[in-house]
Short mmCIF file of C-alpha atoms (C1' of nucleotides) in Angstrom, two decimals:
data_model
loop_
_atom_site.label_atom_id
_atom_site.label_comp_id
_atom_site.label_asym_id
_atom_site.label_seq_id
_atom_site.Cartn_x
_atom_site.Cartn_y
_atom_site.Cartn_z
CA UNK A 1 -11.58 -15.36 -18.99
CA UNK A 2 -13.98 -17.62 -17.57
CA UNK A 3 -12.54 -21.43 -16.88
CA UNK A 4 -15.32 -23.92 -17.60
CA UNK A 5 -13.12 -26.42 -15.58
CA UNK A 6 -13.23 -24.19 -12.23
CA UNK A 7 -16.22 -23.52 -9.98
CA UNK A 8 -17.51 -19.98 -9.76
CA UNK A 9 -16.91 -19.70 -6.33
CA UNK A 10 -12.96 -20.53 -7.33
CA UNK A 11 -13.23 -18.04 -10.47
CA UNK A 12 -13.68 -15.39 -7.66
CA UNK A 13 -11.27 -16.01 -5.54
CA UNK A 14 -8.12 -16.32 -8.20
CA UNK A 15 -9.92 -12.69 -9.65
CA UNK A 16 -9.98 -11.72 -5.97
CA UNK A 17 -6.59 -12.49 -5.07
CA UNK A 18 -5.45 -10.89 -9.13
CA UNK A 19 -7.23 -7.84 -8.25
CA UNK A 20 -7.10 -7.40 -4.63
CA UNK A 21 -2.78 -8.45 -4.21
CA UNK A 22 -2.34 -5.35 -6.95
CA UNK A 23 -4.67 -2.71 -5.73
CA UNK A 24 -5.65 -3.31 -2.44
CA UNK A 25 -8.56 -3.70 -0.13
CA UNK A 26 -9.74 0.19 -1.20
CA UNK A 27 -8.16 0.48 -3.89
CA UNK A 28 -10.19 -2.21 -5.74
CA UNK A 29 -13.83 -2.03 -6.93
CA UNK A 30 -15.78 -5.06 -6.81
CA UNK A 31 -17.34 -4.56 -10.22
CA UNK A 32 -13.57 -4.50 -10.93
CA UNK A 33 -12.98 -8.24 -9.65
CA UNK A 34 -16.30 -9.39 -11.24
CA UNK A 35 -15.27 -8.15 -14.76
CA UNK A 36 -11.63 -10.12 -14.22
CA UNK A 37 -14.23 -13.33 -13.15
CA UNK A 38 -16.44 -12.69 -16.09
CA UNK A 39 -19.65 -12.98 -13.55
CA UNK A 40 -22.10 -10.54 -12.23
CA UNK A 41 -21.19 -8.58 -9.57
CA UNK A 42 -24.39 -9.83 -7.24
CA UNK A 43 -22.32 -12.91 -7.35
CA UNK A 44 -19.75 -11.98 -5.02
CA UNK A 45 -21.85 -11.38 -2.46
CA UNK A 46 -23.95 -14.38 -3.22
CA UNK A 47 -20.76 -16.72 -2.92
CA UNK A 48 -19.04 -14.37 -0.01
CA UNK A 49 -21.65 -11.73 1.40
CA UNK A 50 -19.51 -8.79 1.67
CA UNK A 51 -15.99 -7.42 0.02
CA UNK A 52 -14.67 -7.62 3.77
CA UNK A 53 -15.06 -11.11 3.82
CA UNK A 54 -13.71 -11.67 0.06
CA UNK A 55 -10.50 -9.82 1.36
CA UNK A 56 -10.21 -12.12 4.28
CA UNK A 57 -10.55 -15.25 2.46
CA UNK A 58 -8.13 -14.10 -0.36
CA UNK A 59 -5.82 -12.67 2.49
CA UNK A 60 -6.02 -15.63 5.16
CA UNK A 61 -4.80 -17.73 1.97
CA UNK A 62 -1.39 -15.30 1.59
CA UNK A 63 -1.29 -15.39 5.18
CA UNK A 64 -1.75 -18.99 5.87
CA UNK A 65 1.26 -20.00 3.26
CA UNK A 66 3.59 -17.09 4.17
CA UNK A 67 4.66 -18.39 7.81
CA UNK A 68 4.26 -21.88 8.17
CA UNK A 69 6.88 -22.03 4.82
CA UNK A 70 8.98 -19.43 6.77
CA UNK A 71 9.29 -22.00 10.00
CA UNK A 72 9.45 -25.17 7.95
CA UNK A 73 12.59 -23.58 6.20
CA UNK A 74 13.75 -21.90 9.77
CA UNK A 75 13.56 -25.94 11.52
CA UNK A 76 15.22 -28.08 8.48
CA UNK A 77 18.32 -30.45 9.45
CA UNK A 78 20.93 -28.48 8.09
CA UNK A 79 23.56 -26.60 9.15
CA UNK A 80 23.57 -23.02 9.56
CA UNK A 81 25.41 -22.30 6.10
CA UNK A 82 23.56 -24.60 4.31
CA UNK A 83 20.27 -23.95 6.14
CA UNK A 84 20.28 -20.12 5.31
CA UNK A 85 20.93 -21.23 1.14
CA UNK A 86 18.33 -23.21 1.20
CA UNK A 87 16.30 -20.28 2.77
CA UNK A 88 16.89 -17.81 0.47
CA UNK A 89 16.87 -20.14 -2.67
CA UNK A 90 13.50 -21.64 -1.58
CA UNK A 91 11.84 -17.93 -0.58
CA UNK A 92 13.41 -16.12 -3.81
CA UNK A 93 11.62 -18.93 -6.10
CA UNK A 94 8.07 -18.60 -3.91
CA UNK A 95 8.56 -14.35 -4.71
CA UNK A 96 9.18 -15.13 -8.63
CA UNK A 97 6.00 -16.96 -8.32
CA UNK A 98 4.39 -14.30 -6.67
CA UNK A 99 5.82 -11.27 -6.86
CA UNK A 100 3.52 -9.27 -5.82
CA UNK A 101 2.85 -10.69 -2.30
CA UNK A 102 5.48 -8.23 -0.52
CA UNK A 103 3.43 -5.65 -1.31
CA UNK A 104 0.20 -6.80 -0.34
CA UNK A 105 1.87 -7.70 2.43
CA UNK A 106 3.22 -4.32 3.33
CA UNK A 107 0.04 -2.40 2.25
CA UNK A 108 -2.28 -4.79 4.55
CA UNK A 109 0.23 -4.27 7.31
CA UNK A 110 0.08 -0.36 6.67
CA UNK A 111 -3.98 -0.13 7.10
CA UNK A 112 -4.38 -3.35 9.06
CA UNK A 113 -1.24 -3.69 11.60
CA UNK A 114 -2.86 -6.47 13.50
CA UNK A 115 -3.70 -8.77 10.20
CA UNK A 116 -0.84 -11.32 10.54
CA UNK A 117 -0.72 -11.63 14.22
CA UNK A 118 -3.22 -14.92 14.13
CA UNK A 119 -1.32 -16.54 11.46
CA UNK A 120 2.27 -15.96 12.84
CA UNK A 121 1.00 -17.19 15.96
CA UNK A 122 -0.65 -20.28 14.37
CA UNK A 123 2.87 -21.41 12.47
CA UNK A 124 4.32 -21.25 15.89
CA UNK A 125 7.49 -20.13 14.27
CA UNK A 126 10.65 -20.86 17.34
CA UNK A 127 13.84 -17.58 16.93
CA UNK A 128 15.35 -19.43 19.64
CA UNK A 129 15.88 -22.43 17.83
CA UNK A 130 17.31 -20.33 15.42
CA UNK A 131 19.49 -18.68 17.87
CA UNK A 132 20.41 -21.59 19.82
CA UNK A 133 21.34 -23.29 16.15
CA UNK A 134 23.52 -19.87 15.31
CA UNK A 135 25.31 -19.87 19.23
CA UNK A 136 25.98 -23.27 18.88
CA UNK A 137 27.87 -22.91 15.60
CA UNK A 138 29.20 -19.70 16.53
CA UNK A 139 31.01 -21.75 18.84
CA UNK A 140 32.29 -24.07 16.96
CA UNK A 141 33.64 -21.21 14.93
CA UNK A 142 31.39 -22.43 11.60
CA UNK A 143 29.97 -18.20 11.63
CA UNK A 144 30.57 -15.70 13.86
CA UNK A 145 28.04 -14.51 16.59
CA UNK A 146 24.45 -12.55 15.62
CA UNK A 147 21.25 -12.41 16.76
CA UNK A 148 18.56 -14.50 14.84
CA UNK A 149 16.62 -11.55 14.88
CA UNK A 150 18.75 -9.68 12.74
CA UNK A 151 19.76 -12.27 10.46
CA UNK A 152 16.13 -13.24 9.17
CA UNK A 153 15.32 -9.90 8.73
CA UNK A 154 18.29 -9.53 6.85
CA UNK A 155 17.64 -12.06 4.48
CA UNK A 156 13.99 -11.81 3.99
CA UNK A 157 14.38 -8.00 3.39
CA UNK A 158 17.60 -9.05 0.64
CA UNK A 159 14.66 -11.27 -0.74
CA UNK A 160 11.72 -9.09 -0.84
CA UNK A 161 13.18 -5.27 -1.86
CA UNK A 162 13.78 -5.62 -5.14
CA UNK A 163 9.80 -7.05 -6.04
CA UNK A 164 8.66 -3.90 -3.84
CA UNK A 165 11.06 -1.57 -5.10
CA UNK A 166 11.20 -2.53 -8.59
CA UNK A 167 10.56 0.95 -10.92
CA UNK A 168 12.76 2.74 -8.60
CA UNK A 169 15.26 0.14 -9.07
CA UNK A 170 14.64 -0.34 -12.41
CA UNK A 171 15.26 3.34 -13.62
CA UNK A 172 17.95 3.94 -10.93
CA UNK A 173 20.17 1.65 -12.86
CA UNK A 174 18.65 2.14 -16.09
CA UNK A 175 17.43 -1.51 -16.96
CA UNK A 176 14.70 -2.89 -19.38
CA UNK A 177 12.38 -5.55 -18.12
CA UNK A 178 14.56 -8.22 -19.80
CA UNK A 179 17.66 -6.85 -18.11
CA UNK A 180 15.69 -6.47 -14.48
CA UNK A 181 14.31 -10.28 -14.94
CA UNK A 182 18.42 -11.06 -15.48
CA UNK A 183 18.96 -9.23 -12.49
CA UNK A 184 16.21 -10.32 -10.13
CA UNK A 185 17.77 -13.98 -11.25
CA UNK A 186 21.39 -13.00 -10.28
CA UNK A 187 20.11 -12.23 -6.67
CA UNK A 188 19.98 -15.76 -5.74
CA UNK A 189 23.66 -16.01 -5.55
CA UNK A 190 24.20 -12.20 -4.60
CA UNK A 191 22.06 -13.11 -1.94
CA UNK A 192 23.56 -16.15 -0.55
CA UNK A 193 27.39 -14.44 -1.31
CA UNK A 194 26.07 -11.26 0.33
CA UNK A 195 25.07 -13.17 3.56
CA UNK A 196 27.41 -15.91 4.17
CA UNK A 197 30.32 -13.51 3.82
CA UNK A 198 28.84 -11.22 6.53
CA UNK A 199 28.06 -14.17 9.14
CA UNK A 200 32.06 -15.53 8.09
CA UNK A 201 33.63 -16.37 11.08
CA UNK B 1 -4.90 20.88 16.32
CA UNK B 2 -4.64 24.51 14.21
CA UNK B 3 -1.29 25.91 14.66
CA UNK B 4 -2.00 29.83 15.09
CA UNK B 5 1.74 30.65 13.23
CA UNK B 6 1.09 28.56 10.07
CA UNK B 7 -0.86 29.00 7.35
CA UNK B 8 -4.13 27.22 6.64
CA UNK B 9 -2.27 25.92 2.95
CA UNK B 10 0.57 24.53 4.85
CA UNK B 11 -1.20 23.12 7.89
CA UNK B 12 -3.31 21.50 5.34
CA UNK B 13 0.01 20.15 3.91
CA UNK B 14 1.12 19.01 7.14
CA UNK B 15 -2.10 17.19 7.90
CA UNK B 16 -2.71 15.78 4.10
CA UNK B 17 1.45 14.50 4.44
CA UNK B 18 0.33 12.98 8.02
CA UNK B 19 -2.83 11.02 6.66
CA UNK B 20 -1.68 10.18 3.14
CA UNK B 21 2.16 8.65 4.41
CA UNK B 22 -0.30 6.48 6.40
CA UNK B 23 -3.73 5.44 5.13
CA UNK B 24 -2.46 6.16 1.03
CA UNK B 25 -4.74 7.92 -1.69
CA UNK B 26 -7.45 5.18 -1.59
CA UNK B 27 -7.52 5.06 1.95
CA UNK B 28 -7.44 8.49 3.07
CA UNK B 29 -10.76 10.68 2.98
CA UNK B 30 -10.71 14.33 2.73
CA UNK B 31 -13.33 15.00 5.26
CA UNK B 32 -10.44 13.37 7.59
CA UNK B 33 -7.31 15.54 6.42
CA UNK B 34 -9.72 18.61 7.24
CA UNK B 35 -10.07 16.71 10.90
CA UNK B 36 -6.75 16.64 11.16
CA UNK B 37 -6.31 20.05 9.94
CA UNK B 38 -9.36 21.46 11.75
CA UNK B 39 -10.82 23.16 9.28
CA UNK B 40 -13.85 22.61 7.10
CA UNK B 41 -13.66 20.71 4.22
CA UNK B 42 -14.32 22.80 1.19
CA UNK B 43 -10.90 24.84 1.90
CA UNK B 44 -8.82 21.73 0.80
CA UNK B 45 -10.53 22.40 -2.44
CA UNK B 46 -9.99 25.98 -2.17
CA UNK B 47 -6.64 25.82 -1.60
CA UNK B 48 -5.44 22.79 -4.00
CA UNK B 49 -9.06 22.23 -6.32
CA UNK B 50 -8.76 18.36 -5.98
CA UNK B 51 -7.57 15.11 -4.02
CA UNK B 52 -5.53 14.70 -6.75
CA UNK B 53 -3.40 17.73 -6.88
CA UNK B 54 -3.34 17.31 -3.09
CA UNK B 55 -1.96 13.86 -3.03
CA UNK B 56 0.36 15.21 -5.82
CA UNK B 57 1.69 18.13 -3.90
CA UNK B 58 2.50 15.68 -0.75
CA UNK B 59 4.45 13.04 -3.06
CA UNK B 60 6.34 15.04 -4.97
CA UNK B 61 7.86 16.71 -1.61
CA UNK B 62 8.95 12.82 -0.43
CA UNK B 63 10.06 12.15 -4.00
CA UNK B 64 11.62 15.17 -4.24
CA UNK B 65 13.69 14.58 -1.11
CA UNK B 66 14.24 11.01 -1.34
CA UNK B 67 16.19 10.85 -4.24
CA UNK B 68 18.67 14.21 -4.14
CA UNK B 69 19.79 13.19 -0.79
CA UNK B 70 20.58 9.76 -1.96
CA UNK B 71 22.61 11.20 -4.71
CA UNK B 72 24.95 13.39 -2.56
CA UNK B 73 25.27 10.40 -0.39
CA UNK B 74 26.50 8.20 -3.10
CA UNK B 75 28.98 11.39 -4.60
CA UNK B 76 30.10 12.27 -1.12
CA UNK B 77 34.36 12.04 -1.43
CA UNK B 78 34.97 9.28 1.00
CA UNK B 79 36.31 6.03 0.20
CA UNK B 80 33.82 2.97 -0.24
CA UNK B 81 33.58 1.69 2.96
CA UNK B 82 33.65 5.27 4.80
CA UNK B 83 31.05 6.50 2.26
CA UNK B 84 28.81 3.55 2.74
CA UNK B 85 29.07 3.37 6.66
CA UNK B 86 28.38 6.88 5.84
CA UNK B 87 24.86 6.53 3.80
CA UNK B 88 23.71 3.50 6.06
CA UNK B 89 23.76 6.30 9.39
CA UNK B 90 22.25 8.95 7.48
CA UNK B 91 19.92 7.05 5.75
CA UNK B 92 18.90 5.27 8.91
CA UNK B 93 18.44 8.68 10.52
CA UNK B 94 15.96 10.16 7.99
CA UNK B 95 13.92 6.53 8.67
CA UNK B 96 13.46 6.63 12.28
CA UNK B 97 12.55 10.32 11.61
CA UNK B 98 9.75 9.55 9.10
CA UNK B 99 9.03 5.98 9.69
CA UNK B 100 6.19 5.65 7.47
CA UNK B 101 7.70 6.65 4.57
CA UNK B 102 9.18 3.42 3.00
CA UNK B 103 5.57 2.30 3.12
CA UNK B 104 4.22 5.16 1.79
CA UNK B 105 6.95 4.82 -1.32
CA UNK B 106 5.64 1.35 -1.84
CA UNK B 107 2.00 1.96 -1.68
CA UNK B 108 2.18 4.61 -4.45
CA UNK B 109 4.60 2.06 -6.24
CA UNK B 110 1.98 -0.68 -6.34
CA UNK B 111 -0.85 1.73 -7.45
CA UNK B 112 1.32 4.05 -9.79
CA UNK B 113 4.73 2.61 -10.58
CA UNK B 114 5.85 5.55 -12.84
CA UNK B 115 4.96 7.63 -9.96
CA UNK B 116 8.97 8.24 -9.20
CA UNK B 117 10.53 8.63 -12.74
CA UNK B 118 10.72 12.17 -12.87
CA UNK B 119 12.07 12.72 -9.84
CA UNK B 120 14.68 9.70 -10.15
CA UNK B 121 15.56 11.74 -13.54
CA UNK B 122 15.26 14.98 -12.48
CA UNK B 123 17.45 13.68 -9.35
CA UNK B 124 20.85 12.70 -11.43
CA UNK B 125 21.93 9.77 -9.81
CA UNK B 126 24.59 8.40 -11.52
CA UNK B 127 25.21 4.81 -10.34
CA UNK B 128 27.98 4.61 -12.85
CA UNK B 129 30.18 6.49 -10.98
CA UNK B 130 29.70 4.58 -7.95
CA UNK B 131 30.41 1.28 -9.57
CA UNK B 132 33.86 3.29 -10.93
CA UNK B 133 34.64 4.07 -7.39
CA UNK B 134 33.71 -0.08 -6.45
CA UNK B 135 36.34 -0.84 -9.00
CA UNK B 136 38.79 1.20 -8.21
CA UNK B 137 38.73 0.05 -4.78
CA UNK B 138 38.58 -3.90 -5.41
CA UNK B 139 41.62 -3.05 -7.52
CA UNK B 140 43.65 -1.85 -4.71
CA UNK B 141 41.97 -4.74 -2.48
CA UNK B 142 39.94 -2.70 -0.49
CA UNK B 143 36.76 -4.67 -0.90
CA UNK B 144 35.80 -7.35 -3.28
CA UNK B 145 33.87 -6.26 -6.06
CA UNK B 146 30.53 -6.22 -5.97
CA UNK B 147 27.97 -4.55 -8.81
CA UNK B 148 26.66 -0.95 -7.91
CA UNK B 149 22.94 -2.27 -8.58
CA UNK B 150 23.60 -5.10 -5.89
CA UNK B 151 25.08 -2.89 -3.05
CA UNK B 152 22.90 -0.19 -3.06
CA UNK B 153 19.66 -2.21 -3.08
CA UNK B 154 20.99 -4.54 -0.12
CA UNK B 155 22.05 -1.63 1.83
CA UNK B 156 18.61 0.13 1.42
CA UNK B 157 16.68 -3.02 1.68
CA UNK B 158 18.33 -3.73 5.01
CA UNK B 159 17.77 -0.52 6.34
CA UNK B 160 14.02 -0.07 5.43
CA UNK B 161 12.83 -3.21 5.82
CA UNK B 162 12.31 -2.97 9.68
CA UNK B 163 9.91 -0.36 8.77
CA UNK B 164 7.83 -1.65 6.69
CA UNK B 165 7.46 -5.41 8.23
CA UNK B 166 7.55 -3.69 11.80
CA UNK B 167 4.43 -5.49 13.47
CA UNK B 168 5.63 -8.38 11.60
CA UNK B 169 8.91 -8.63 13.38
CA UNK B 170 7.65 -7.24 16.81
CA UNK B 171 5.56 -10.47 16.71
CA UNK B 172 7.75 -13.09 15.35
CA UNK B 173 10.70 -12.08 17.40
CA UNK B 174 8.19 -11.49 20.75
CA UNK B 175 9.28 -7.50 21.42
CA UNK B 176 7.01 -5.06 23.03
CA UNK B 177 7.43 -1.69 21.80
CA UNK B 178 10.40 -0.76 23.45
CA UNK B 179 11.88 -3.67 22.74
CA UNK B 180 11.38 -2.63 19.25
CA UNK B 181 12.46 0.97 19.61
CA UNK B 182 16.17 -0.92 20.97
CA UNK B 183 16.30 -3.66 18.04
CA UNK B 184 16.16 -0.54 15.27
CA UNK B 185 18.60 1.42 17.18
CA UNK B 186 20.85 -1.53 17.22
CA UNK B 187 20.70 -1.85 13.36
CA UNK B 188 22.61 0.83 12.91
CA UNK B 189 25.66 -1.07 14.16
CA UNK B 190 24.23 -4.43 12.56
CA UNK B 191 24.11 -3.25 9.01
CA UNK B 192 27.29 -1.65 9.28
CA UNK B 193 28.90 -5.12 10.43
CA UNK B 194 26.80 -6.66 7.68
CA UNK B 195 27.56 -5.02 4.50
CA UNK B 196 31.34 -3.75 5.12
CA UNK B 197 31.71 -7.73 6.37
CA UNK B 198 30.60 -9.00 3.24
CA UNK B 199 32.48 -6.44 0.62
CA UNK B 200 35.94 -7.14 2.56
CA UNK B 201 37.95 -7.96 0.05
"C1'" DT C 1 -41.69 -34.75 -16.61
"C1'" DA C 2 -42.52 -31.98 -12.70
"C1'" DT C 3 -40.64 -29.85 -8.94
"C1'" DA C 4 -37.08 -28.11 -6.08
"C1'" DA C 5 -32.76 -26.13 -5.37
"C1'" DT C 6 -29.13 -23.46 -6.86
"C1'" DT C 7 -27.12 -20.08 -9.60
"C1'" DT C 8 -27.27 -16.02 -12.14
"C1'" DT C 9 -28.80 -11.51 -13.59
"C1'" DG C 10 -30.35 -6.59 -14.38
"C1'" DA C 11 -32.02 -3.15 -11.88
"C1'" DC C 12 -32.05 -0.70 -8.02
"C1'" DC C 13 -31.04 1.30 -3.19
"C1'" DG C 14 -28.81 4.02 0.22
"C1'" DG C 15 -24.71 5.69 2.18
"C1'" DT C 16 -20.32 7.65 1.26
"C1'" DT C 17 -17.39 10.82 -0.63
"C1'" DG C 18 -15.19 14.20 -3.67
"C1'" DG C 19 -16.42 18.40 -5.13
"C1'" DT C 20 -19.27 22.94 -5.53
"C1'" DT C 21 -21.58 27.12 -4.17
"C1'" DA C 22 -23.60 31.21 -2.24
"C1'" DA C 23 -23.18 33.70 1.68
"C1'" DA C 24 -20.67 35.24 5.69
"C1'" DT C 25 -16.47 36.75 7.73
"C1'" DT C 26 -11.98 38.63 7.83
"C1'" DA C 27 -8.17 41.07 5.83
"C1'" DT C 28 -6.34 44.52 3.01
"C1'" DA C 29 -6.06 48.56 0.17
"C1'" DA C 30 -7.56 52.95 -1.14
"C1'" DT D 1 -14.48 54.58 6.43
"C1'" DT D 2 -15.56 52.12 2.45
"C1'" DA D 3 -14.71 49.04 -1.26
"C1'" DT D 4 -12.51 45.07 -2.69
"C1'" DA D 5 -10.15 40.77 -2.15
"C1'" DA D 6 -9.26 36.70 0.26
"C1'" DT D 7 -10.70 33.24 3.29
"C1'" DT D 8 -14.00 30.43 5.47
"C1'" DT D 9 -18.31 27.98 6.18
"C1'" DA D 10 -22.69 25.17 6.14
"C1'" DA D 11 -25.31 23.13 3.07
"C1'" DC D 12 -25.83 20.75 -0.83
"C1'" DC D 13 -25.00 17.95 -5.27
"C1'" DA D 14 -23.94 14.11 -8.10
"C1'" DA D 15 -21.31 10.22 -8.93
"C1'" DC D 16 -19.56 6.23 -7.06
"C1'" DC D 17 -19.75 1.94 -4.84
"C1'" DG D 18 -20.97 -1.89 -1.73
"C1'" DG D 19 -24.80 -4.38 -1.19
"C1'" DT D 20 -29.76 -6.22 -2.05
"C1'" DC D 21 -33.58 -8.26 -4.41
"C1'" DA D 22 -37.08 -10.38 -7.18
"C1'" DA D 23 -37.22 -12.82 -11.13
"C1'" DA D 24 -35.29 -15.72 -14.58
"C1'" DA D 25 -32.37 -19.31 -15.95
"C1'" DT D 26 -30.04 -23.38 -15.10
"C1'" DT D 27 -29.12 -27.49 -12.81
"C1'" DA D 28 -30.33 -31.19 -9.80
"C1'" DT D 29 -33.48 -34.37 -7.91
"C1'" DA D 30 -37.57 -37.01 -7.25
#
DNA sequence: TATAATTTTGACCGGTTGGTTAAATTATAA
DNA sequence: TTATAATTTAACCAACCGGTCAAAATTATA
């Protein structure tokens, strides 16, 4: 699987990111990520010294796109209604793409708590703009009242739990992969229903 | 940390459950469950011959509670809206009690995601009857209907969640620990509003 | 074309870790 | 009290795995 077109260097971080986002920081062996970049395994540490540090530069790349595209969507012009759509329309497409970053995310939070802290803190993200955006048209009677706090979480964890929670899911309701792909695609507007009929004024 | 009134097989349990839920098999390291258990290593062999059947014996007692009790809290004769009120305080209740657990679920998802089946099969649920008991109810104009494999994952989602994105939250939201402890106690009452707001017919 | 720099490799090292074992200790049964 | 069974332990083993290295190969530069 070796691209011609794509430095080394690159080849190991896209088998990094393949290998690590599945398994883990332990669960993955670096002859394991060399095989997926069709290189020797003395490479890796030639391009990035140690698996700690091939983690972190796979990891600081999840980490770098997850919150900054979480604020951007948080601080567009829109109105509340409109603005939370867009949110979960924008964030379901980003999981199909990846949909495997929840869980990285969750296992790095499980063995590393601290791992995000930097990067939320570097996308500056602003709840009370949120809130003062939700009070505002609360007000005005557009939704009724809640705090911001439990409205992302609401929405990012509509997002997010079926990728994590897939097989159990999956065999719960006794669906194929065909008929779970049809399903994760029907969330968009469950999603959206779901959540503008709970924040209904 | 020995416990003179259990056995050394079930304080080994007790330990292996406390570092497993948290660190997952990869992570953990049996010279530390024998720490925890204060014992010497070789008796977690003794007692349960490998990591393996160790890990095994503390996921099948989550999996084998995780899925029964969600069964008899979907069959439980209550209408709709009484039965899921019902599962979202229960359910909640079993999470602040074993916090880890969601994470734990998804860890052993993402490393073994047939790791459930047997005990989602051997469990019974039958989400059939639920979605009998959704249709019933829009009928009369209870609730608007909704699909069985929608509901159930939002509710769960909504109540896990928290767990699992904890430090996540706590940071984005700037809450201290006890801050924290008050924003899951207040979900309770949040998801309740949430879902039975957007089923109302 | 020669030399230098960079990249790549196979082989190896040392620490970690799951697992084993013989002996010691404790518990139980006869 | 003695024999046997069960439990426990310190020490050890072997495989695994992250990391290193000298040499070779390749690429770049003078």
């Amino acid at each position: 699987m070796t691209n011609p077109g794509e430095s080394t260097e690159n080849q190991i971080l896209i088998a990094a990111r393949e290998v690590f986002i599945v398994k883990g920081f332990e669960g993955t062996r670096m002859q394991e990520i060399a095989d997926h970049a069709g290189i020797n395994k003395a490479l890796l540490h030639y391009y990035f010294r140690s698996k700690e540090k091939l983690f972190e530069a796979v990891f600081s790349e999840v980490a770098a796109n997850l919150f900054p595209a979480m604020r951007q969507l948080l601080e567009a012009e829109l109105g509340i209604r409109e603005k939370l759509t867009f949110f979960i329309k924008i964030y379901l497409k980003a999981l199909h793409e990846n949909p495997f970053i929840p869980s990285f995310v969750i296992n790095t939070l499980n063995s590393n708590p601290e791992s995000f802290l930097k990067y939320i803190k570097k996308a500056g993200i602003k709840p009370l703009l949120l809130q003062k955006q939700i009070d505002e048209e609360a007000a005005r009677g557009v939704i009724r009242a809640i705090k911001a706090e439990h409205l992302v979480v609401n929405i990012i964890a509509l997002c997010v739990f079926p990728f994590v929670a897939r097989p159990i899911v999956q065999n719960i309701f006794e669906m194929n992969d065909e008929e779970y792909q049809a399903y994760l695609s029907a969330r968009e507007s469950e999603i959206i229903d779901f959540v503008l009929k709970s924040i209904q004024a």
